Coordinates of C-alpha atoms in Angstrom, one line a residue:
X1 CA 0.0 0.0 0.0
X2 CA 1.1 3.5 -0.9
X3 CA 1.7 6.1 2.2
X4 CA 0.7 9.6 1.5
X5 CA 2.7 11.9 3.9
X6 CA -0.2 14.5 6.1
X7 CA 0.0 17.7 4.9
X8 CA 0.7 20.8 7.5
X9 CA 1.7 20.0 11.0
X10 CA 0.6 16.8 13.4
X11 CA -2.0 18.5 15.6
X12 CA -0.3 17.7 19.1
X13 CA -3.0 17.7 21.9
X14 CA -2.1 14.8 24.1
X15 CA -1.0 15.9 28.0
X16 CA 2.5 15.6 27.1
X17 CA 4.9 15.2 25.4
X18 CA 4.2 19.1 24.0
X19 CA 4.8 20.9 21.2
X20 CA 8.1 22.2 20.5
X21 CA 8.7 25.9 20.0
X22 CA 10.7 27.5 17.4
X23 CA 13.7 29.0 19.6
X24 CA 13.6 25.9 21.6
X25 CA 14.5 23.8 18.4
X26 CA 17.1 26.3 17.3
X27 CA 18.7 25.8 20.7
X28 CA 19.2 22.2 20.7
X29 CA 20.8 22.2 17.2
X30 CA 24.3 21.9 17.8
X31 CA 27.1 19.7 17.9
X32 CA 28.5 18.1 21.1
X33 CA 30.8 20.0 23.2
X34 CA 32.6 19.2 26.2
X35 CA 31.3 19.8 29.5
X36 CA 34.1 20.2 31.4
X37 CA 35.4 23.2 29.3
X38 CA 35.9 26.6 31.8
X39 CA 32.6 28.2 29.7
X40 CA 30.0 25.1 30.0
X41 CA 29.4 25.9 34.0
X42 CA 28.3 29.2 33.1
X43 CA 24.9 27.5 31.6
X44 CA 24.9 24.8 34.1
X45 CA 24.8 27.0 36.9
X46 CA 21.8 29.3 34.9
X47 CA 19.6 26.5 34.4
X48 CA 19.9 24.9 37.7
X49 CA 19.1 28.0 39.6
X50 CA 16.3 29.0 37.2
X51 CA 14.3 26.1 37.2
X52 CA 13.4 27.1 40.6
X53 CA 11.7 30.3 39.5
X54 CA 9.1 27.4 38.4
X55 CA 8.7 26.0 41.6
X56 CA 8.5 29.3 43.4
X57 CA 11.8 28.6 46.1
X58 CA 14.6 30.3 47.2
X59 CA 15.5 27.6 49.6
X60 CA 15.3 24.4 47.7
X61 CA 18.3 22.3 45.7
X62 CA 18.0 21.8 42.2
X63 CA 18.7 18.5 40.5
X64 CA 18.3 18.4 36.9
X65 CA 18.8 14.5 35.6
X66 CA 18.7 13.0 32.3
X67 CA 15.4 10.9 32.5
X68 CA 11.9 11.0 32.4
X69 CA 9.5 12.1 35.3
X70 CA 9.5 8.0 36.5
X71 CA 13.6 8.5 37.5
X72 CA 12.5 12.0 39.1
X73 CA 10.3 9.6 41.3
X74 CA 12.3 7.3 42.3
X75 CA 15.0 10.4 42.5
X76 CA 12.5 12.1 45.0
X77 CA 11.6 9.2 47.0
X78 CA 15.5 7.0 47.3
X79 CA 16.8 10.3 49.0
X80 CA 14.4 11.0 51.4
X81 CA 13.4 7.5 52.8
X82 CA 14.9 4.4 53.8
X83 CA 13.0 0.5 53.0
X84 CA 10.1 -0.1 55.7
X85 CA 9.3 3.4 55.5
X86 CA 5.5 4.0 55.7
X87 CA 3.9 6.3 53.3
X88 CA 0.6 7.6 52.8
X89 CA -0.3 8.0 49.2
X90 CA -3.6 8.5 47.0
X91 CA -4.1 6.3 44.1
X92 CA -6.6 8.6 41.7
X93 CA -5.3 7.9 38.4
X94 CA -2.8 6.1 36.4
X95 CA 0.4 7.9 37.1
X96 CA -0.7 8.1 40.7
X97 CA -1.2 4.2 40.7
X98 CA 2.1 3.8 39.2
X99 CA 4.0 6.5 41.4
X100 CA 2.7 4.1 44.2
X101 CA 3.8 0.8 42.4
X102 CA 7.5 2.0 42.5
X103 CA 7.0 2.6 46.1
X104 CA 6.1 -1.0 46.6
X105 CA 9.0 -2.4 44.5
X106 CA 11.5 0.3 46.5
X107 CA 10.3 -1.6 49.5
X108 CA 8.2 0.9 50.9
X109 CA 5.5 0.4 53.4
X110 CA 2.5 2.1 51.4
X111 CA -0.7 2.7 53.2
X112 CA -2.8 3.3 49.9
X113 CA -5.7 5.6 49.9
X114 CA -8.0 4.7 47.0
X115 CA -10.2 7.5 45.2
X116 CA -12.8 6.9 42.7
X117 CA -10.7 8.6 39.1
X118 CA -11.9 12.0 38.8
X119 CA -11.6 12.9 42.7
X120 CA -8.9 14.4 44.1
X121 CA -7.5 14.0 47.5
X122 CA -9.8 13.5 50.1
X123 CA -8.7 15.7 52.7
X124 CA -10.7 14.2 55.6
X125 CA -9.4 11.1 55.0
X126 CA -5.6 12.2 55.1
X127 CA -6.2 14.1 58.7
X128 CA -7.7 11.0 59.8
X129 CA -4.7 8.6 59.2
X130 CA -2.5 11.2 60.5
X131 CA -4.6 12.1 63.8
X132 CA -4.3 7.9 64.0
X133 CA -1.0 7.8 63.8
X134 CA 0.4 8.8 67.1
X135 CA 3.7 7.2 67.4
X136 CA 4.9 9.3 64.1
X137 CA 5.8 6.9 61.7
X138 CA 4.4 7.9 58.7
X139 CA 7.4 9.5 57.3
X140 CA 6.1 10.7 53.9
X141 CA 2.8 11.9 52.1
X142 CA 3.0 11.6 48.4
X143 CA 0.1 13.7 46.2
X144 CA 0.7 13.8 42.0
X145 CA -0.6 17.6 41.9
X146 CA -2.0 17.1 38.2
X147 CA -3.7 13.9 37.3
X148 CA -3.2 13.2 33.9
X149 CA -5.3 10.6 33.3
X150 CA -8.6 12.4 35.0
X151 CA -7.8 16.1 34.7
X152 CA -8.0 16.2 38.4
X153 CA -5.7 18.9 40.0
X154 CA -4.9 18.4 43.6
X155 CA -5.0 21.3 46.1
X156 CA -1.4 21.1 47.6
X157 CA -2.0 24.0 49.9
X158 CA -4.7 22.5 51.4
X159 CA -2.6 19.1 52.2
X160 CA -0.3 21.1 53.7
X161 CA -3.0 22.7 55.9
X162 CA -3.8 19.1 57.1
X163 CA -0.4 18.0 58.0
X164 CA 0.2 21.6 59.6
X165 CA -3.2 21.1 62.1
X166 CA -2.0 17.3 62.7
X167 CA 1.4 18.8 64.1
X168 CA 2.5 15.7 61.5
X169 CA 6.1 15.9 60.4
X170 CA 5.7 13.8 57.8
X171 CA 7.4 15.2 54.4
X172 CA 5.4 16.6 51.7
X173 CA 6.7 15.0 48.6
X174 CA 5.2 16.0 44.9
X175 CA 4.7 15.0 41.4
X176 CA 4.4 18.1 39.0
X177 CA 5.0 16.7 35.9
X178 CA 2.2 18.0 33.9
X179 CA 1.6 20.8 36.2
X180 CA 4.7 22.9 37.0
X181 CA 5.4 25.5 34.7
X182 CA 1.6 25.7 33.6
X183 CA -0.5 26.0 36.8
X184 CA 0.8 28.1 39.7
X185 CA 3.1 26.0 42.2
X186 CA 4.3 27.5 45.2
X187 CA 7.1 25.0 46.9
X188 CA 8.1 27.3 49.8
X189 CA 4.7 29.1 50.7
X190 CA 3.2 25.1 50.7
X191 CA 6.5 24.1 52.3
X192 CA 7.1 21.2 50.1
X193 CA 9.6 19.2 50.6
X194 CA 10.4 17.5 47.6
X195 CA 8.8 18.7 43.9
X196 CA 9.4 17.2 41.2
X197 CA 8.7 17.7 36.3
X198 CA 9.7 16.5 33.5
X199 CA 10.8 18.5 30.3
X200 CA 7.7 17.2 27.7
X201 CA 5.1 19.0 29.8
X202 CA 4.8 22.8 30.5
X203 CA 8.3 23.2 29.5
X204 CA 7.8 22.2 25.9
X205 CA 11.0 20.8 25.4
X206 CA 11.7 16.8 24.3
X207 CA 11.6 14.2 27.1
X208 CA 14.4 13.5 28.6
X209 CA 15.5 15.4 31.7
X210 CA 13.3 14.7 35.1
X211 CA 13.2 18.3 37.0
X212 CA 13.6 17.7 40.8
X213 CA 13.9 20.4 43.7
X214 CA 14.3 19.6 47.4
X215 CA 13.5 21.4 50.7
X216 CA 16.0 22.0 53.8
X217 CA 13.8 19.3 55.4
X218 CA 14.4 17.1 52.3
X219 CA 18.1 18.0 52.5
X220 CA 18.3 16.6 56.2
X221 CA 16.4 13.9 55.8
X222 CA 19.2 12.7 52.8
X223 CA 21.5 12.4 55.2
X224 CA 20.1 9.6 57.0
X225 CA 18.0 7.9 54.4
X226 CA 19.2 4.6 53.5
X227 CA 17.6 3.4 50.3
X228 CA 19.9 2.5 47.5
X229 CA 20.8 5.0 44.9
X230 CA 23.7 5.4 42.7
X231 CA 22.4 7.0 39.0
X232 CA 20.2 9.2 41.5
X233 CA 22.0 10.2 44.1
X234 CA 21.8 13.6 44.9
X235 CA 25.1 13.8 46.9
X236 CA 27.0 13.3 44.1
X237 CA 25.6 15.8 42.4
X238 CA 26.5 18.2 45.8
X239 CA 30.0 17.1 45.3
X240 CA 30.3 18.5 41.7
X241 CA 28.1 21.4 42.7
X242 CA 30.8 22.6 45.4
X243 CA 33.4 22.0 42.8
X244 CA 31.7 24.4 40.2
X245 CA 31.6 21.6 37.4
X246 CA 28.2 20.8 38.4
X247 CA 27.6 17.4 36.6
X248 CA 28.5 13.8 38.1
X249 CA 28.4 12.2 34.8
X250 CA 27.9 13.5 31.0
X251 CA 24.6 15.4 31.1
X252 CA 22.9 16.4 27.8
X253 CA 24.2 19.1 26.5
X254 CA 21.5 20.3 23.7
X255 CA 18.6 19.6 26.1
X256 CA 20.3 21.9 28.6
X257 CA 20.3 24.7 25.9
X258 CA 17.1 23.7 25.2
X259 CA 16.2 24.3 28.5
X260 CA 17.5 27.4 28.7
X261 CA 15.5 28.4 25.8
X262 CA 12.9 27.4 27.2
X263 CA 13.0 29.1 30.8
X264 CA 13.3 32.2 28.6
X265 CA 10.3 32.1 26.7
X266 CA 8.1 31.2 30.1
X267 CA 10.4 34.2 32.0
X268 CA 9.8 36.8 29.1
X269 CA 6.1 35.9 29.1
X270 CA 5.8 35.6 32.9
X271 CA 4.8 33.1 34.9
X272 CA 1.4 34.6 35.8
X273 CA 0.5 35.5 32.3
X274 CA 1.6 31.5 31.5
X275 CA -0.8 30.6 34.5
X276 CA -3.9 32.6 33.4
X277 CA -3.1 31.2 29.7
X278 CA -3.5 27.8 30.9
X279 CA -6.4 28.7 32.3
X280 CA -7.9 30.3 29.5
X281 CA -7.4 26.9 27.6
X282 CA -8.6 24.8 29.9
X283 CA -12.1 27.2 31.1
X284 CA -12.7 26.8 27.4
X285 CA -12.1 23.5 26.7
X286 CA -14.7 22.7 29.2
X287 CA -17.6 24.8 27.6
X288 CA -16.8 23.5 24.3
X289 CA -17.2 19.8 25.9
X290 CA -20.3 21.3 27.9
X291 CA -21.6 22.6 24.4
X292 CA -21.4 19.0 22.7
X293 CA -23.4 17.4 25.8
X294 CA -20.6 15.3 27.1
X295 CA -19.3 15.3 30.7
X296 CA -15.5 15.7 31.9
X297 CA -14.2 12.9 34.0
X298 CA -13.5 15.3 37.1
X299 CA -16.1 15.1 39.9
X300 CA -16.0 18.6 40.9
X301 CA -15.3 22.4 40.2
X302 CA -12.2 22.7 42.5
X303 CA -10.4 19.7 40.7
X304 CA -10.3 20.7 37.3
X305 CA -7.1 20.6 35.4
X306 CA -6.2 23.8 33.3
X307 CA -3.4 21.4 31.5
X308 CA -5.8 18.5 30.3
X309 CA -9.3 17.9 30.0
X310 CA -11.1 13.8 30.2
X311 CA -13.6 13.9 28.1
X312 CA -16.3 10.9 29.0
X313 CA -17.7 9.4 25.8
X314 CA -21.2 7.7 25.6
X315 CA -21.6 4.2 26.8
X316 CA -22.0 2.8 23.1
X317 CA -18.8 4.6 21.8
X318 CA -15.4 3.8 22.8
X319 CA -12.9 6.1 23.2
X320 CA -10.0 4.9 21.4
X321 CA -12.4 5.1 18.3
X322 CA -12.3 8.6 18.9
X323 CA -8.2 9.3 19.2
X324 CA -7.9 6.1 16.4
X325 CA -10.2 8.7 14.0
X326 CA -8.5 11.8 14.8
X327 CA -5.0 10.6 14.1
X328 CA -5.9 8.6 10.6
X329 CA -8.2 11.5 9.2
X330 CA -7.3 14.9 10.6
X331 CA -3.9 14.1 12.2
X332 CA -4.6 15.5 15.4
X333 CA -3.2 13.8 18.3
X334 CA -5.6 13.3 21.3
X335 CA -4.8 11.1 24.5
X336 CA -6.1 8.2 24.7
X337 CA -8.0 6.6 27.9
X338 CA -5.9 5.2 30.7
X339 CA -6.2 1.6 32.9
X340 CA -9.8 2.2 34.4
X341 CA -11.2 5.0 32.1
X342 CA -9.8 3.1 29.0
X343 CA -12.3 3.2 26.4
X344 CA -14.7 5.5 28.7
X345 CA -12.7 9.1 28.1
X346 CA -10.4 10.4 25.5
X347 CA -7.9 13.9 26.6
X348 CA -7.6 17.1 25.6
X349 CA -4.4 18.4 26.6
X350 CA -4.0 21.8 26.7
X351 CA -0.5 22.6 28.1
X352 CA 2.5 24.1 27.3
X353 CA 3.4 25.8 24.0
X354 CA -0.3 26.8 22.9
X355 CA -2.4 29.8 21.8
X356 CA -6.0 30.4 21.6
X357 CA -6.0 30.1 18.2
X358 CA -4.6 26.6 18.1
X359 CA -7.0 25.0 20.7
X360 CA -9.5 26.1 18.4
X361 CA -8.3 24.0 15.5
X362 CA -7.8 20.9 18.1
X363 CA -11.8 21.9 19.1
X364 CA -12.7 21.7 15.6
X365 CA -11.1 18.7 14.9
X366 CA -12.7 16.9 18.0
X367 CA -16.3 18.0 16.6
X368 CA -16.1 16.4 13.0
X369 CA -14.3 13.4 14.7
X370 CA -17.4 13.1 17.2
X371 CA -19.6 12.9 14.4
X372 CA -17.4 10.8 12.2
X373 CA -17.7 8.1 15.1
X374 CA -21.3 8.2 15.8
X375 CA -22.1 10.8 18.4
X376 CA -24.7 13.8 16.7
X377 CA -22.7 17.1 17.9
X378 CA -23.8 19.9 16.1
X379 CA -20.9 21.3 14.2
X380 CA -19.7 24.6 15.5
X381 CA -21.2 24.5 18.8
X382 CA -18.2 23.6 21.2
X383 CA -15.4 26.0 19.0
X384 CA -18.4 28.6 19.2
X385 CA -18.4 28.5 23.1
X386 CA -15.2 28.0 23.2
X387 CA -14.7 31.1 20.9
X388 CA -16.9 33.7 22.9
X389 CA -15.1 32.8 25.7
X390 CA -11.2 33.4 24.7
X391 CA -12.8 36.5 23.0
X392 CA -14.0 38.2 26.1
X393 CA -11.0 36.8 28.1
X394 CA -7.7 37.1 26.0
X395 CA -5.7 39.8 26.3
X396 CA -3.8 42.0 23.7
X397 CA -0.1 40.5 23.3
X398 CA 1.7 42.5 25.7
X399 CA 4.9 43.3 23.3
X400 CA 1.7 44.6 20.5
X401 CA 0.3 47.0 22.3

């Protein structure tokens, strides 16, 4: 059979990896260079010190390693905890489930708190366990902020409230991967202790470097944790970092300019302007879903993503018929239905490097698919809502007034 290339661009709306922009592309096209040359510390030193700007900390470490979000757990949890350690952790979607699976294999003790998908943490449960656990020996709670696989966003303010009234000193670990860098994190005000991203989300850069940023209390608690690490171990990066070569090993070079790139773009816009873009995409995702009479997988108001958006399909479709369509006829990407929700939802994702105008297209696309696979939306009718909306609530481009 003869293959026809797609015209135009792939239409990228899955909840990671992102699209790529321009500069970022430019950045990373170079040759190899060596990284222990007198000039190469000089970007080292600017990215690691930048990347908290994301996290909103002055006092945490920075640890940038070449892998994906998965090593930046297993970074995040080696450090801080030793095997038998008990952690309390809430299982509400795929990457939450499998956040606590690598708990269980690092020989954790997990006490597993089980949420129906599309809830977030239930906050009366957590005080509960901790009020119950009078001896202390819970020694970490683990939250993923940003549930992909639901577009559920957790309330990390709010656990930190609970484990504040509880007097608990159990650390405050957290996955960001799809949300740092596109919904407002604050690391010190929620004193996290450990917070943790990966380059193909909000940062819009190719996967391959996990993001990782620990507390003073994270800091101490390295010191006494005894899990094995070598590939993670953050005291070797501490030795390098007092030596001013900064990297244990050979770190990617291109993805580090890329990541400077990157960091630019997000600083030049500012990170409030990226926040209130995300939300912009992702208020309007959900009237244009609203507008084709389909529900969202998130349960309530104060849980919805701004970086991805479940959509719940009707009992006699299935969802991968939805993203299968999309891809084959209109090349647009969508994400597909995860573990428990597969074949029920197909995602919107909506984070990253992304306009108004774009999400539009994607919202288009969605609508002709829909009726291509059976379901009667009336054409026009989500992209319409969604269009009123972004029209009353976009601002001019700053650098165009």
């Amino acid at each position: 059979m003869e293959y026809y290339p797609a015209w135009g661009r792939n239409q990228l709306f899955v909840p990671g990896p992102t699209n790529i922009p321009e500069p970022v592309l430019r950045a990373m096209n170079r040759g190899n260079e060596d990284h222990r040359s007198p000039a190469f510390p000089k970007l080292s030193k600017s990215v690691l010190e930048d990347v908290k700007r994301l996290f909103k900390t002055t006092t945490g470490t920075s640890f940038i390693i070449p892998c994906t979000g998965t090593g930046a757990w297993e970074s995040a949890l080696t450090n801080t905890l030793s095997p038998g350690d008990k952690i309390i952790s809430f299982e509400m979607g795929q990457f939450s489930l499998l956040w606590i699976d690598q708990m269980r294999r690092l020989n954790f003790d997990v006490d597993e708190v089980e949420c129906e998908w599309g809830a977030g943490v239930d906050l009366n449960v957590l005080r509960r366990k901790l009020e119950a656990d009078k001896m202390k020996m819970v020694k970490a709670v683990c939250v993923v902020h940003n549930e992909t696989a639901t577009g559920v966003t957790n309330n990390i303010g709010a656990i930190r409230a609970v484990l504040d009234a509880c007097n608990h000193p159990a650390l405050l670990l957290i996955d960001g991967v799809s949300s740092v860098g596109a919904i407002d994190f604050r690391m010190d005000e929620w004193r996290v202790d450990v917070a943790l991203t990966g380059s193909q989300k909000a940062l819009s850069l190719p996967t391959g470097l996990g993001i990782v940023i620990a507390g003073p209390r994270a800091m101490e608690a390295y010191k006494t944790a005894t899990s094995t690490r070598v590939f993670f171990d953050w005291g070797d990066y501490i030795k390098f970092y007092e030596a001013g070569t900064y990297w244990p090993y050979t770190p990617s070079s291109q993805m580090l300019y890329g990541l400077r790139a990157a960091l630019d773009l997000l600083f030049e816009e500012g990170l409030e302007q990226v926040f209130a873009r995300h939300s912009r995409l992702g208020e309007a995702t959900r009237r244009a879903v609203k507008a084709w009479g389909l529900d969202i997988c998130t349960k309530r108001p104060e849980w919805h993503s701004d970086t991805v958006t479940a959509v719940v399909v009707p009992s006699h479709i299935n969802s991968a018929d939805v993203v299968r369509t999309a891809w084959k006829k209109y090349n647009l990407s969508l994400g597909v239905g995860l573990n428990k929700v597969a074949g029920k939802v197909f995602r919107i994702g909506h984070l990253g490097s992304m306009n108004e105008v774009q999400l539009l297209g994607a919202l288009g696309g969605v609508e002709m698919t829909l009726r291509d696979v059976g379901y009667p939306v009336v054409l026009g009718s989500g992209v319409g809502a969604a269009c009123e909306y972004l029209r009353l609530n976009t601002p001019l481009i700053p650098s165009r007034l």
